[in-house]
XYZ file of C-alpha atoms in Angstrom:
436
model
C 4.445 -155.064 -57.572
C 5.651 -153.437 -54.329
C 8.090 -150.540 -54.108
C 11.765 -151.349 -54.635
C 13.869 -150.733 -51.522
C 17.397 -149.557 -52.273
C 20.467 -149.079 -50.176
C 20.779 -145.666 -48.555
C 23.604 -143.687 -47.041
C 23.314 -143.231 -43.250
C 22.231 -139.756 -42.113
C 23.619 -138.603 -38.768
C 20.890 -137.588 -36.313
C 18.151 -139.791 -37.731
C 16.618 -142.838 -36.058
C 16.649 -146.247 -37.765
C 15.319 -149.697 -36.925
C 16.473 -153.179 -37.905
C 15.496 -156.764 -37.067
C 18.066 -158.811 -35.135
C 18.944 -162.000 -37.106
C 19.354 -164.019 -33.886
C 16.419 -163.102 -31.607
C 14.186 -161.261 -34.149
C 13.972 -158.268 -31.801
C 13.244 -154.895 -33.416
C 16.295 -152.748 -32.603
C 15.913 -148.960 -32.800
C 19.030 -146.783 -32.772
C 20.264 -143.243 -33.384
C 22.755 -142.752 -36.209
C 25.652 -140.981 -34.496
C 28.375 -141.468 -37.107
C 28.701 -142.367 -40.786
C 31.545 -144.742 -39.925
C 29.464 -147.108 -37.708
C 28.051 -150.092 -39.593
C 27.422 -152.406 -36.604
C 24.791 -151.984 -33.879
C 24.332 -154.193 -30.805
C 20.967 -155.813 -30.083
C 19.663 -154.652 -26.701
C 18.170 -158.076 -26.003
C 20.701 -160.740 -27.062
C 23.754 -158.433 -27.460
C 24.416 -159.659 -31.004
C 26.247 -157.094 -33.175
C 24.101 -156.601 -36.307
C 25.747 -155.797 -39.630
C 23.783 -152.825 -40.986
C 25.137 -153.554 -44.475
C 23.665 -157.079 -44.406
C 21.405 -157.636 -41.345
C 20.684 -161.273 -42.253
C 23.899 -162.372 -40.521
C 25.635 -161.025 -37.382
C 29.108 -159.529 -37.466
C 32.043 -161.756 -36.460
C 33.181 -161.475 -32.842
C 36.433 -159.756 -33.850
C 34.621 -157.096 -35.921
C 33.927 -153.860 -33.989
C 31.415 -152.566 -36.544
C 33.321 -149.289 -37.030
C 35.231 -148.278 -40.167
C 38.948 -147.781 -39.572
C 40.250 -144.228 -39.867
C 42.524 -145.151 -42.773
C 39.659 -146.612 -44.809
C 38.370 -144.315 -47.512
C 34.817 -144.257 -48.831
C 31.384 -144.620 -47.312
C 29.162 -147.623 -46.738
C 25.407 -147.926 -47.256
C 22.643 -149.267 -45.052
C 20.885 -152.373 -46.316
C 17.246 -151.944 -47.453
C 16.280 -153.967 -44.337
C 17.483 -151.032 -42.196
C 14.431 -148.773 -42.190
C 14.153 -145.187 -41.067
C 12.001 -144.744 -37.963
C 9.372 -142.031 -37.918
C 9.928 -141.156 -34.269
C 12.775 -138.672 -34.791
C 16.001 -138.567 -32.825
C 16.177 -139.227 -29.104
C 16.619 -135.496 -28.496
C 13.566 -134.726 -30.595
C 11.492 -137.359 -28.783
C 12.514 -135.944 -25.382
C 11.642 -132.429 -26.516
C 8.213 -133.620 -27.677
C 7.550 -135.359 -24.352
C 8.548 -132.254 -22.389
C 6.412 -130.061 -24.638
C 3.380 -132.333 -24.175
C 3.926 -132.323 -20.405
C 4.150 -128.525 -20.327
C 0.997 -128.217 -22.442
C -0.914 -130.634 -20.203
C 0.297 -128.825 -17.091
C -0.830 -125.512 -18.559
C -4.302 -126.977 -19.139
C -4.699 -128.474 -15.644
C -2.573 -126.375 -13.267
C -3.769 -122.906 -12.206
C -1.286 -120.048 -11.959
C -2.079 -119.729 -8.235
C -3.668 -122.395 -6.046
C -6.121 -121.677 -3.248
C -6.915 -123.983 -0.350
C -9.215 -126.310 -2.288
C -6.831 -126.711 -5.231
C -3.914 -127.390 -2.870
C -5.920 -130.089 -1.102
C -6.822 -131.695 -4.430
C -3.185 -131.586 -5.551
C -2.038 -133.133 -2.261
C -4.676 -135.882 -2.500
C -3.534 -136.842 -5.993
C 0.074 -137.054 -4.819
C -0.991 -139.304 -1.933
C -2.933 -141.521 -4.327
C 0.075 -141.792 -6.641
C 2.267 -142.733 -3.672
C -0.158 -145.391 -2.436
C -0.242 -146.987 -5.888
C 3.448 -147.829 -5.468
C 2.348 -150.450 -2.932
C -0.054 -152.033 -5.403
C 1.784 -155.361 -5.081
C -0.331 -155.906 -1.933
C -3.639 -154.926 -3.559
C -4.546 -158.324 -5.099
C -5.511 -159.565 -1.615
C -8.337 -157.025 -1.346
C -9.197 -157.327 -5.047
C -9.838 -161.044 -4.507
C -11.926 -160.382 -1.381
C -14.032 -157.714 -3.102
C -14.428 -159.848 -6.233
C -15.739 -162.797 -4.181
C -18.048 -160.673 -2.012
C -19.224 -157.948 -4.396
C -18.378 -159.056 -7.923
C -17.278 -156.605 -10.600
C -20.477 -154.736 -11.527
C -21.636 -152.027 -9.096
C -25.226 -150.882 -9.368
C -24.102 -147.233 -9.376
C -21.146 -144.885 -8.956
C -20.739 -141.469 -7.367
C -17.460 -139.589 -7.020
C -14.796 -142.246 -6.459
C -17.272 -144.554 -4.734
C -18.794 -147.702 -6.209
C -22.129 -148.850 -4.796
C -22.970 -152.552 -4.532
C -26.324 -153.970 -3.465
C -25.982 -157.162 -1.427
C -28.071 -159.243 0.954
C -26.303 -159.754 4.295
C -27.180 -163.053 6.002
C -30.919 -162.942 6.804
C -31.303 -159.185 6.381
C -32.856 -157.334 3.479
C -30.573 -156.094 0.674
C -28.358 -153.170 1.618
C -26.378 -150.662 -0.439
C -22.661 -150.917 0.348
C -20.299 -148.070 -0.658
C -16.810 -149.158 -1.748
C -14.296 -146.353 -2.218
C -11.568 -146.376 -4.836
C -8.941 -146.367 -2.068
C -10.408 -149.322 -0.149
C -7.590 -151.527 -1.478
C -5.227 -149.727 0.920
C -6.301 -151.905 3.837
C -4.365 -154.764 2.243
C -1.267 -153.512 4.092
C -2.606 -153.560 7.702
C -4.518 -156.778 7.057
C -1.405 -158.503 5.692
C 0.752 -157.248 8.583
C -1.818 -158.359 11.173
C -2.097 -161.865 9.708
C 1.680 -162.284 9.368
C 2.358 -161.134 12.939
C -0.406 -163.400 14.239
C 1.077 -166.405 12.422
C 4.563 -165.581 13.701
C 3.372 -165.306 17.309
C 1.388 -168.537 16.892
C 4.421 -170.513 15.709
C 6.608 -168.930 18.367
C 4.075 -169.746 21.102
C 3.966 -173.322 19.822
C 7.763 -173.552 20.069
C 7.632 -172.387 23.694
C 4.997 -175.000 24.606
C 3.822 -172.943 27.589
C 0.254 -173.273 28.905
C 0.059 -169.664 30.075
C 1.227 -168.397 26.675
C -1.436 -170.499 24.928
C -4.045 -169.009 27.255
C -2.939 -165.477 26.338
C -2.868 -166.468 22.669
C -6.615 -167.169 22.808
C -7.175 -163.518 23.708
C -4.934 -162.512 20.805
C -7.096 -164.629 18.475
C -10.205 -162.891 19.806
C -8.715 -159.457 19.133
C -7.673 -160.533 15.622
C -11.269 -161.515 14.806
C -12.531 -158.254 16.330
C -9.893 -156.360 14.319
C -11.194 -157.856 11.064
C -14.850 -157.189 11.931
C -14.186 -153.544 12.820
C -11.985 -153.140 9.733
C -14.857 -154.246 7.504
C -17.268 -151.950 9.377
C -14.927 -148.979 8.872
C -14.168 -149.567 5.203
C -17.556 -150.622 3.853
C -19.866 -148.118 5.563
C -20.872 -144.562 4.752
C -18.648 -142.192 6.785
C -21.205 -139.417 6.385
C -21.049 -138.398 2.733
C -22.925 -135.224 1.753
C -25.337 -135.332 -1.169
C -23.767 -133.496 -4.153
C -25.892 -130.986 -6.037
C -24.692 -131.826 -9.544
C -26.951 -134.894 -9.581
C -29.935 -132.546 -9.743
C -28.494 -130.862 -12.852
C -28.251 -134.041 -14.934
C -24.753 -134.819 -13.655
C -23.091 -131.885 -15.360
C -19.634 -133.153 -14.384
C -19.605 -136.687 -13.056
C -15.924 -136.815 -14.000
C -13.014 -135.418 -12.008
C -12.274 -131.709 -12.274
C -8.809 -130.440 -13.088
C -7.029 -128.219 -10.562
C -7.596 -125.271 -12.885
C -11.349 -125.950 -12.992
C -11.507 -126.308 -9.198
C -9.824 -122.925 -8.773
C -11.980 -121.251 -11.437
C -15.266 -122.448 -9.901
C -14.538 -121.119 -6.393
C -17.097 -118.818 -4.726
C -17.173 -116.690 -1.601
C -18.018 -118.546 1.609
C -21.254 -118.177 3.513
C -21.471 -117.839 7.286
C -23.822 -119.495 9.745
C -24.346 -118.765 13.438
C -23.740 -121.764 15.748
C -24.373 -121.095 19.455
C -23.647 -117.412 18.909
C -20.418 -118.104 17.000
C -20.092 -117.421 13.236
C -18.970 -120.563 11.373
C -17.842 -120.716 7.751
C -19.630 -122.724 5.076
C -17.227 -123.109 2.168
C -18.224 -123.625 -1.446
C -17.287 -126.994 -2.945
C -16.510 -126.686 -6.653
C -16.742 -130.447 -7.169
C -20.053 -131.140 -5.397
C -21.451 -127.693 -6.349
C -22.774 -126.993 -2.846
C -22.132 -124.797 0.149
C -21.139 -127.682 2.342
C -22.414 -127.976 5.933
C -20.440 -126.523 8.827
C -17.440 -128.761 9.730
C -17.834 -130.724 6.495
C -14.933 -130.988 4.054
C -14.416 -132.426 0.599
C -12.265 -135.552 0.336
C -10.543 -135.602 -3.046
C -9.644 -139.272 -2.588
C -13.283 -140.317 -2.121
C -14.657 -137.624 -4.432
C -17.398 -136.434 -2.044
C -17.871 -134.081 0.901
C -18.086 -135.649 4.373
C -20.049 -134.460 7.431
C -17.763 -133.586 10.392
C -14.762 -134.699 8.348
C -11.980 -135.832 10.696
C -9.419 -137.112 8.184
C -8.934 -139.586 5.356
C -7.118 -142.615 6.748
C -4.767 -143.686 3.961
C -3.814 -146.824 5.913
C -7.240 -148.408 5.438
C -8.339 -146.175 2.555
C -11.470 -144.638 4.048
C -12.697 -141.284 5.320
C -13.464 -140.816 9.012
C -16.524 -138.657 9.572
C -19.753 -138.278 11.520
C -21.101 -141.774 10.882
C -17.996 -143.925 11.462
C -15.746 -142.023 13.880
C -16.939 -144.158 16.806
C -16.254 -147.442 14.991
C -12.893 -146.099 13.835
C -11.907 -145.300 17.436
C -12.786 -148.855 18.530
C -10.813 -150.176 15.548
C -7.693 -148.206 16.515
C -7.946 -149.335 20.155
C -8.410 -152.960 19.064
C -5.394 -152.710 16.753
C -3.273 -151.377 19.609
C -4.388 -154.207 21.916
C -3.785 -156.764 19.153
C -0.129 -155.685 19.112
C 0.416 -154.870 22.805
C -1.100 -158.049 24.286
C 1.219 -160.584 22.589
C 4.166 -158.199 22.939
C 3.722 -157.834 26.699
C 3.017 -161.563 27.103
C 6.274 -162.435 25.340
C 8.144 -159.834 27.395
C 6.924 -161.400 30.655
C 7.738 -164.899 29.410
C 11.276 -163.975 28.370
C 11.875 -162.085 31.611
C 10.791 -165.016 33.802
C 12.148 -167.958 31.778
C 15.100 -166.517 29.860
C 17.460 -169.174 31.232
C 15.342 -172.030 29.865
C 15.234 -170.666 26.307
C 17.687 -171.343 23.511
C 19.639 -168.513 21.920
C 17.470 -168.774 18.804
C 14.223 -168.589 20.796
C 15.562 -165.635 22.749
C 16.607 -163.760 19.601
C 13.312 -164.338 17.773
C 11.372 -163.426 20.912
C 13.212 -160.123 21.365
C 12.626 -159.241 17.705
C 8.898 -159.973 17.984
C 8.665 -157.963 21.193
C 10.336 -154.942 19.578
C 8.019 -155.044 16.541
C 4.805 -155.685 18.490
C 5.415 -153.154 21.260
C 6.653 -150.513 18.810
C 3.582 -150.957 16.614
C 1.257 -151.099 19.614
C 2.625 -147.907 21.172
C 2.368 -145.952 17.907
C -1.215 -147.075 17.237
C -2.101 -146.609 20.908
C -0.878 -143.010 20.757
C -3.082 -142.420 17.704
C -6.015 -143.870 19.638
C -5.376 -141.480 22.531
C -5.297 -138.490 20.166
C -8.610 -139.624 18.654
C -10.128 -139.994 22.136
C -8.846 -136.538 23.069
C -10.447 -135.076 19.937
C -13.814 -136.576 20.848
C -13.497 -135.404 24.458
C -12.889 -131.762 23.500
C -15.191 -131.945 20.433
C -12.669 -131.179 17.713
C -11.689 -133.072 14.598
C -8.179 -133.955 13.486
C -8.562 -131.500 10.603
C -9.544 -128.686 13.006
C -6.633 -129.436 15.357
C -4.093 -129.415 12.521
C -5.498 -126.141 11.172
C -5.772 -124.539 14.669
C -9.365 -123.610 13.882
C -10.219 -122.723 17.482
C -6.876 -121.235 18.506
C -8.274 -117.695 18.756
C -11.976 -118.307 19.262
C -14.371 -120.412 21.279
C -15.411 -123.840 20.009
C -19.212 -123.573 19.651
C -19.608 -127.371 19.458
C -17.947 -128.134 22.805
C -20.577 -129.364 25.294
C -18.138 -130.281 28.040
C -15.900 -133.320 28.518
C -18.444 -135.920 29.654
C -21.247 -134.665 27.404
C -18.964 -134.762 24.381
C -17.999 -138.391 25.020
C -21.613 -139.361 25.776
C -22.826 -137.682 22.577
C -20.298 -139.546 20.418
C -20.861 -142.897 22.109
C -24.659 -142.828 22.368
C -26.048 -140.204 19.995
C -27.806 -141.514 16.910
C -25.712 -140.823 13.820
C -26.891 -139.423 10.508
C -28.867 -141.668 8.155
C -26.793 -143.077 5.324
C -26.714 -141.174 2.062
C -27.029 -144.425 0.114
C -30.744 -145.106 0.350
C -32.547 -146.758 -2.556
C -33.735 -143.485 -4.102
C -30.254 -141.960 -4.093
C -28.649 -145.105 -5.517
C -31.255 -145.220 -8.285
C -30.540 -141.565 -9.102
C -26.797 -142.290 -9.249
C -27.428 -145.278 -11.501
C -29.238 -143.111 -14.050
C -26.235 -140.755 -14.247
C -23.614 -143.441 -15.049
């Protein structure tokens, strides 16, 4: 025989729960007064009689005892006390847990590496707000790669696939690769809009220009894939040789605690710093930097492009430059074509065609000019042999750049010099697979 539940007097400050007789929703509430015997369901707005929850209160009943009524009422046995405490208590517990977690993970002072890690995590949290676009890339990666990588390292999954008639290759897929959903979606939507608008104009010259736009769209997609699914120049981490002592992500406090003094290396008579990476457990090569979004160090790290979710480094900076230039042309070509068409034949267009055309021109030219400017800054960086990271940090403001070979030699080296071999050879992938 189960325990007998009896009526109880309400206790102010405690939390109770009751089942709504109309929608069967579990309603939790704070007891704020001993004179309140009716509580409203948050879902169906029915006022529940706490004295007899099997039936709702009449519409004309406020659920509050009148001031002139003497005596107390009792909660029905169906009104049970919740074990979560009052709302104030719950909030205090949440804040206490947050403070305790922050104390565990956050150092009292943050150096350069910890600040970069903190900034990367904020960027990742911000990008996840646009996750409504991610299913597009999730579907693409599911169809092409499946769901089971052969290995993992840092925030990179490694898939082994056979491409056309070639032998199987190891393809790195970063955790942030889903970010390219946004530019891909925008490119496809703008292409479809310009296609329908060109069809409405029914102009032979516009159709001719639209063929070039189609070509640049295909080239855009090819270069996008080459940028996202290739090794940007990742550096081999040392912790793999120590049985993967921390394959997981370090806290900011651990990153700060594991810091060591830098080493220095002479490059063309100029001392260059080799910083210690707490995550990869190595003195990383000169000009390399750790990307906390990819989870690995990168040779000649330029920047992490959050738009397409990939690092730009020694092995893919050339492809990335071509991708940026192609993106600019993909926007500028239809924008300029529409501008010429509207300028020459404005009188023959309807008001609707003119309005839509001007809107498309503004979007396409604005996007093209912004991306084109980024392409020029990238080209300038290659010409003077600096990276975006070095320019932002003014690394060579007060000293000579030992890597600068001269304008033409710099461009020739980046366009024609053989890049580093990929980190993801079969032996490395097999080693990563044993650490998972």
